[in-house]
mmCIF file of C-alpha atoms in Angstrom:
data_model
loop_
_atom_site.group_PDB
_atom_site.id
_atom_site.type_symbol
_atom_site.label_atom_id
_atom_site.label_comp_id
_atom_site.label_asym_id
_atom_site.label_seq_id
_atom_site.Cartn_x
_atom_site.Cartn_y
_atom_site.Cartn_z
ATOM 1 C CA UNK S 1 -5.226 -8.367 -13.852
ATOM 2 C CA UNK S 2 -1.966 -8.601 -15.206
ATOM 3 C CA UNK S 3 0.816 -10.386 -13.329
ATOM 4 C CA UNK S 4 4.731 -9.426 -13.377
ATOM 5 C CA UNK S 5 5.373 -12.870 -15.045
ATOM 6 C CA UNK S 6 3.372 -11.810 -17.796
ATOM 7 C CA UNK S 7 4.535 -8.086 -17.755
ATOM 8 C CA UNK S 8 7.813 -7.776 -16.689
ATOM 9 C CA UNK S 9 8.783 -4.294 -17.608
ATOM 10 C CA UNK S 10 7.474 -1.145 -19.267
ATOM 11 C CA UNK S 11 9.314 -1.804 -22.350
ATOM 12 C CA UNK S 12 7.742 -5.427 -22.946
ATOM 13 C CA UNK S 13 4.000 -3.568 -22.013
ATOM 14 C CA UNK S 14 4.433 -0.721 -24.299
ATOM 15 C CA UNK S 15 5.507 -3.106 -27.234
ATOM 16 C CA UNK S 16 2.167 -5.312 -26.457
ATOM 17 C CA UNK S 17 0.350 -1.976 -26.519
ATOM 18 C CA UNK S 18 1.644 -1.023 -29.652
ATOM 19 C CA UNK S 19 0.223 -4.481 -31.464
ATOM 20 C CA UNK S 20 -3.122 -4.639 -30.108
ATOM 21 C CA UNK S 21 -3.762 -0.933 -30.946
ATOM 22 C CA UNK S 22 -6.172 0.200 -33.388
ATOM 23 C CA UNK S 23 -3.747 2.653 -34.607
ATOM 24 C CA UNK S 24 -0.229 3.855 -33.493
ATOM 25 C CA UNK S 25 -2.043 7.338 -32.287
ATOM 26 C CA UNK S 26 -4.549 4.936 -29.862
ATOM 27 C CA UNK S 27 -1.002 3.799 -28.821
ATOM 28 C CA UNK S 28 0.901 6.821 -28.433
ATOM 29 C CA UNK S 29 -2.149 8.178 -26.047
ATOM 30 C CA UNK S 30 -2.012 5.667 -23.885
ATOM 31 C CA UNK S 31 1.499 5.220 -22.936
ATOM 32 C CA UNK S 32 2.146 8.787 -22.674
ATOM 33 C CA UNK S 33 -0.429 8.841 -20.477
ATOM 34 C CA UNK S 34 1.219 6.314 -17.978
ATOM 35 C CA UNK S 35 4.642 7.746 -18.987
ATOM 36 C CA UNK S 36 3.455 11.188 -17.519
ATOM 37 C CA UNK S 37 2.095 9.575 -14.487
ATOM 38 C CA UNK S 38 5.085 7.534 -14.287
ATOM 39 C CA UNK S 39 6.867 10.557 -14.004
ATOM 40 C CA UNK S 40 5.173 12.468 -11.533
ATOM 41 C CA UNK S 41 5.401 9.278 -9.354
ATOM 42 C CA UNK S 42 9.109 9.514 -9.490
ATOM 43 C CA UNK S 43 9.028 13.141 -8.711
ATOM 44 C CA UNK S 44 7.081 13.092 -5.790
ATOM 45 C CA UNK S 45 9.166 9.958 -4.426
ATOM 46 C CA UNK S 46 12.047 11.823 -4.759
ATOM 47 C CA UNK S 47 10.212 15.235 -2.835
ATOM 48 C CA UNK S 48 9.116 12.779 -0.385
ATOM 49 C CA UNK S 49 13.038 11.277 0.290
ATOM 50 C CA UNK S 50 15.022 14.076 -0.623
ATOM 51 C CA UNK S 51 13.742 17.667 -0.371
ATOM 52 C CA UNK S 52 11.180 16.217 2.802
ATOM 53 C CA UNK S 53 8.008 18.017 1.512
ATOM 54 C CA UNK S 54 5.165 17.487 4.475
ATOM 55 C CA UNK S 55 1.892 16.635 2.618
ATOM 56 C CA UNK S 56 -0.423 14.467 3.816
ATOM 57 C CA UNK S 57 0.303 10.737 3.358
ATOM 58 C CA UNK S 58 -1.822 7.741 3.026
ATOM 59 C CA UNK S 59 -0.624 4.380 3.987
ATOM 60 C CA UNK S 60 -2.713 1.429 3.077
ATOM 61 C CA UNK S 61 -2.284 -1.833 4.588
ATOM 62 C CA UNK S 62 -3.192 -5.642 4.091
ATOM 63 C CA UNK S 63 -2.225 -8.862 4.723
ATOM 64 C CA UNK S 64 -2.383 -12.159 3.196
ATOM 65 C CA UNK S 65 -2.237 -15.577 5.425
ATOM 66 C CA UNK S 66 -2.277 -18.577 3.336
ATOM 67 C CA UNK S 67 -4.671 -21.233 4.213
ATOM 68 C CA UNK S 68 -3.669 -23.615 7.055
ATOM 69 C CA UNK S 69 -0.462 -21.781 7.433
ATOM 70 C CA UNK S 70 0.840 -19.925 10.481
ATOM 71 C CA UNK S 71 2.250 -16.984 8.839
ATOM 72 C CA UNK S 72 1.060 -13.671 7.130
ATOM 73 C CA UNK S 73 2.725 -11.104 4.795
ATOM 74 C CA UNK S 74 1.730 -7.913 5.236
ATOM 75 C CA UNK S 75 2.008 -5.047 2.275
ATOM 76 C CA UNK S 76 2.508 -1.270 3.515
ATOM 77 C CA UNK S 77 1.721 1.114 0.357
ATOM 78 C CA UNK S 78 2.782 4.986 1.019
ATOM 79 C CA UNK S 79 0.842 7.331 -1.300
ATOM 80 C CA UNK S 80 0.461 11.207 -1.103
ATOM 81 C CA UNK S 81 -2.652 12.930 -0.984
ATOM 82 C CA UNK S 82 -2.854 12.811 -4.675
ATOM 83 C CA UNK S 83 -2.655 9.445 -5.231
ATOM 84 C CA UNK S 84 1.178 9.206 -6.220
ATOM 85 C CA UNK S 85 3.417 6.257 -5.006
ATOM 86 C CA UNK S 86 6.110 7.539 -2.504
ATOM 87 C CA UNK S 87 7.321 4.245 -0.452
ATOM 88 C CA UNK S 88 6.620 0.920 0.280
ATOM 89 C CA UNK S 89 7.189 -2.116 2.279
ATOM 90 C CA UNK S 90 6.368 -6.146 3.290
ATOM 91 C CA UNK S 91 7.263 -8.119 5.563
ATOM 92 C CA UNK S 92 6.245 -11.750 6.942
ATOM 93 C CA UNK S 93 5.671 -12.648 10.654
ATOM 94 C CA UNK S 94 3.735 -15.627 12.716
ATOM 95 C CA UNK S 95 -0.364 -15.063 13.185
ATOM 96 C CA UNK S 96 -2.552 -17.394 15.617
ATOM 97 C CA UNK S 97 -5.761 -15.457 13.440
ATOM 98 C CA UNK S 98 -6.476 -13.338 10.773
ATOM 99 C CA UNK S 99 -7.537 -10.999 13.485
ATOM 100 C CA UNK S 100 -4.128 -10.977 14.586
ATOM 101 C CA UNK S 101 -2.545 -10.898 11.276
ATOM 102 C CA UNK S 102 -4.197 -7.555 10.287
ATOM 103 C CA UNK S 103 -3.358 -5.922 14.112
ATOM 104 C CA UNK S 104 0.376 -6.860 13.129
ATOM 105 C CA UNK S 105 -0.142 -5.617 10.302
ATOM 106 C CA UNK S 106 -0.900 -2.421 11.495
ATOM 107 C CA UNK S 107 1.724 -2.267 14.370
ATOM 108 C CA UNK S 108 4.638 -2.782 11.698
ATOM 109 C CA UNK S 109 2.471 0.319 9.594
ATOM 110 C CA UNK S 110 2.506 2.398 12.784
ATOM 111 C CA UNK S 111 7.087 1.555 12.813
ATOM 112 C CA UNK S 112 7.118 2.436 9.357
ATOM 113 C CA UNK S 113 5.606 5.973 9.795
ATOM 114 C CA UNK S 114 8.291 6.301 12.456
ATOM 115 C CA UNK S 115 10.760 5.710 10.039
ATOM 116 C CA UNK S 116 9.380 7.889 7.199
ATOM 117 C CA UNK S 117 9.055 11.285 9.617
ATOM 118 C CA UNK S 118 6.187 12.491 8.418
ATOM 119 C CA UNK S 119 2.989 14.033 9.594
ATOM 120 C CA UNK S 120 -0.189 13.853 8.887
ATOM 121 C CA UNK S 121 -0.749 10.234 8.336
ATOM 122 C CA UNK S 122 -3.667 7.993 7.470
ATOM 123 C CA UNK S 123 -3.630 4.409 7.840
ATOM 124 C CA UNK S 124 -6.066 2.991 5.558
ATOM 125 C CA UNK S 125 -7.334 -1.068 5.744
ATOM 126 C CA UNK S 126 -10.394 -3.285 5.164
ATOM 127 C CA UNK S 127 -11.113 -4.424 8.731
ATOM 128 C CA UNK S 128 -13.444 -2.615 10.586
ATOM 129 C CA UNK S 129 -12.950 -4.831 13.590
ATOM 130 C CA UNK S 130 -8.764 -4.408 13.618
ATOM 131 C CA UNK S 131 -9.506 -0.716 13.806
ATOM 132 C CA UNK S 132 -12.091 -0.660 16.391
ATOM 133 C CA UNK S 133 -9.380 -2.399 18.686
ATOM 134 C CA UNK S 134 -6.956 -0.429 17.829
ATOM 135 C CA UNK S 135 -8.355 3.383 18.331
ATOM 136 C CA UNK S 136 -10.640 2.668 20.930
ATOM 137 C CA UNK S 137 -10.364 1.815 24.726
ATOM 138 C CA UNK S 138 -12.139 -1.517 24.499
ATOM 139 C CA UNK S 139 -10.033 -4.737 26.335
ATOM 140 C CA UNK S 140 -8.708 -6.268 23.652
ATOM 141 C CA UNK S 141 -8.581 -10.578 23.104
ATOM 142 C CA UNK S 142 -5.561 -12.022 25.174
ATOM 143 C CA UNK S 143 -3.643 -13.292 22.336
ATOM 144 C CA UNK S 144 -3.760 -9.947 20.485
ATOM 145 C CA UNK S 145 -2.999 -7.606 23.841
ATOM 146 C CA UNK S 146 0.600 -6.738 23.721
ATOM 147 C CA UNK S 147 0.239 -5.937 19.831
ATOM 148 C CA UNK S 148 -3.013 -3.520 20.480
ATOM 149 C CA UNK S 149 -1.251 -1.889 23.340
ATOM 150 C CA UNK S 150 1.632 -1.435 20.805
ATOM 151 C CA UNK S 151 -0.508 0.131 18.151
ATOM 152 C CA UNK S 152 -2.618 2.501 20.945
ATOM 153 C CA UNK S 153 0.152 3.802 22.034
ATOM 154 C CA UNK S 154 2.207 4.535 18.498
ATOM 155 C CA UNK S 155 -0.699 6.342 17.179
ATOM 156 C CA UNK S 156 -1.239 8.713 19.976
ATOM 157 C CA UNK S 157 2.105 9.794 20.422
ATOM 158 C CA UNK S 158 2.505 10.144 16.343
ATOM 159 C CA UNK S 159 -1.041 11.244 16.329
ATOM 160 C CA UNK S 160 -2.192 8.791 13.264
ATOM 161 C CA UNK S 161 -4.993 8.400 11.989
ATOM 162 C CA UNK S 162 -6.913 5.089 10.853
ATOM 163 C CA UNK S 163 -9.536 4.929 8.591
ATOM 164 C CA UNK S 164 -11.751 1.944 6.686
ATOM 165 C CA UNK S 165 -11.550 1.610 3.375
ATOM 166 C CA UNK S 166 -13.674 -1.101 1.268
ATOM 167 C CA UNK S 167 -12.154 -3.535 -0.698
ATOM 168 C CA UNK S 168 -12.074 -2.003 -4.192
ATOM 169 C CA UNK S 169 -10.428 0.967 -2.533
ATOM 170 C CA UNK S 170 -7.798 -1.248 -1.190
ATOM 171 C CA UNK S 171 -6.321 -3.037 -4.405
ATOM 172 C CA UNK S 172 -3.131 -2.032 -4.407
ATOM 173 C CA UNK S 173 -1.685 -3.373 -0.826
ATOM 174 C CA UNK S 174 -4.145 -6.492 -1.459
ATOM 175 C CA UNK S 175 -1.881 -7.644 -4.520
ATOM 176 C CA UNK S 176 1.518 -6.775 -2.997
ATOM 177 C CA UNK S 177 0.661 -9.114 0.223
ATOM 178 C CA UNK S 178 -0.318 -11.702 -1.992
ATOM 179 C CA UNK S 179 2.442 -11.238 -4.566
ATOM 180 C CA UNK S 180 4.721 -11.034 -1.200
ATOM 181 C CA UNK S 181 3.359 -14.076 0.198
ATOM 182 C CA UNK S 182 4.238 -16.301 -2.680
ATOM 183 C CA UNK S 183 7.458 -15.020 -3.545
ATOM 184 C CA UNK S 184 6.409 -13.403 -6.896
ATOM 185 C CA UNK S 185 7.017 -9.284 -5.930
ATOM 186 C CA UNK S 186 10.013 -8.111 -7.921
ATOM 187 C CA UNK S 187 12.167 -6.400 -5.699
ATOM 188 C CA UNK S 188 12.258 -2.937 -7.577
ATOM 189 C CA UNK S 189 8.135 -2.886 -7.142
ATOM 190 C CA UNK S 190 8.623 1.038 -5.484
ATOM 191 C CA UNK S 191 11.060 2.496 -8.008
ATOM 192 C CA UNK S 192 9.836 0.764 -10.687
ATOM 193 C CA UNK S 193 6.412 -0.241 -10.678
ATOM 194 C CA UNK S 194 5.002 -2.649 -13.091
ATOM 195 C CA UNK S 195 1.683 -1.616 -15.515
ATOM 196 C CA UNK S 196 -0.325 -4.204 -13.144
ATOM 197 C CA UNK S 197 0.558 -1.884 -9.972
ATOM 198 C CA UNK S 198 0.102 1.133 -11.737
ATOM 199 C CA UNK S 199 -3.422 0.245 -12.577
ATOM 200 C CA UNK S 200 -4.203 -1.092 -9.140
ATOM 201 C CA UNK S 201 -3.504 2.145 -7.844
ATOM 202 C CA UNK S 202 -5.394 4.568 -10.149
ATOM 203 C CA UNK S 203 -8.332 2.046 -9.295
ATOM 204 C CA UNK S 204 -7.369 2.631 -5.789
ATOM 205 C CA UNK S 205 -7.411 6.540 -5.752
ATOM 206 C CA UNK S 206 -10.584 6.428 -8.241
ATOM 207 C CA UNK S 207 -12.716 4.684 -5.947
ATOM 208 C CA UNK S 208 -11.346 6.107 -2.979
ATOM 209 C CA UNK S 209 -13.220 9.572 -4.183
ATOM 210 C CA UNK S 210 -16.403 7.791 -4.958
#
């Protein structure tokens, strides 16, 4: 894993590529390889903002809750269907549970997708229990009621989706919360993503097609 303190920027990645290379060909291939996907990144953010082109949207969710603290950070990721990085968001607010932090989690996914006016869209996380609660008509725990009502009713009248996604298909949103959490996501982390995030997502899309 590499971390933004240790990778700031493209240019400081690409001149670390170019030393531990074999050869400056071995080089060339690989950062015109994330160059080009770089590239089509920024393209389809700016489709996605600008020119509103409907294509089916992913948006993968987790949270992080440090331990014995009474607060979680969750990390929305917006990808298209073919794996490119459109939008993104955090944001930190109380939990009593973890159970609660991932249903909060989800309700400030479901006010996102209001804000980004598209259709179709998947919500993807790692909790099989968070979505159970949240798509089905079970009575949900007390201190989790008002937030499942919440989410029940945002995804029927934006007909979402929510699907489970293991772990190694959730990389991506699992680093942001953390990063999030503890202060260390650089604030340009949607317009310009770092090598680390890059690579988190091509895992991400990779395994998701396993």
């Amino acid at each position: 894993m590499i971390s933004p303190e240790k990778c700031p920027s493209m240019l400081i990645w690409s001149s670390r590529t170019i030393d531990k290379s074999s050869s400056l060909k071995e080089a060339s291939e690989v950062i015109s390889k994330v160059a080009f996907q770089a590239w089509h990144i920024w393209k389809e953010r700016n489709d996605f903002v600008f020119n509103h082109l409907e294509r089916e949207v992913l948006e993968q969710i987790d949270v992080a809750i440090p331990l014995g603290r009474d607060k979680g950070t969750a990390a929305m990721v917006v990808r298209n269907e073919v794996g490119e990085l459109v939008d993104g968001s955090t944001t930190t607010f109380p939990v009593s549970s973890v159970l609660h932090g991932e249903l909060e989690a989800i309700r400030r996914a479901c006010y996102m997708v209001e804000g980004l006016k598209v259709s179709p869209v998947t919500i993807e996380l790692n909790s099989r229990r968070a979505i159970e609660l949240s798509v089905s008509e079970l009575v949900p725990p007390w201190e989790v009621f008002e937030v499942v009502m919440d989410i029940r009713k945002m995804i029927q009248q934006k007909n979402l989706k929510m699907e489970w996604v293991k772990r190694s298909g959730s990389k991506i949103a699992h680093q942001v919360a953390a990063w999030a959490s503890k202060g260390q996501l650089h604030h340009a982390w949607i317009s310009n993503p770092s090598v680390s995030l890059l690579s988190l997502l091509y895992s991400d899309v990779f395994n998701s097609d396993m």
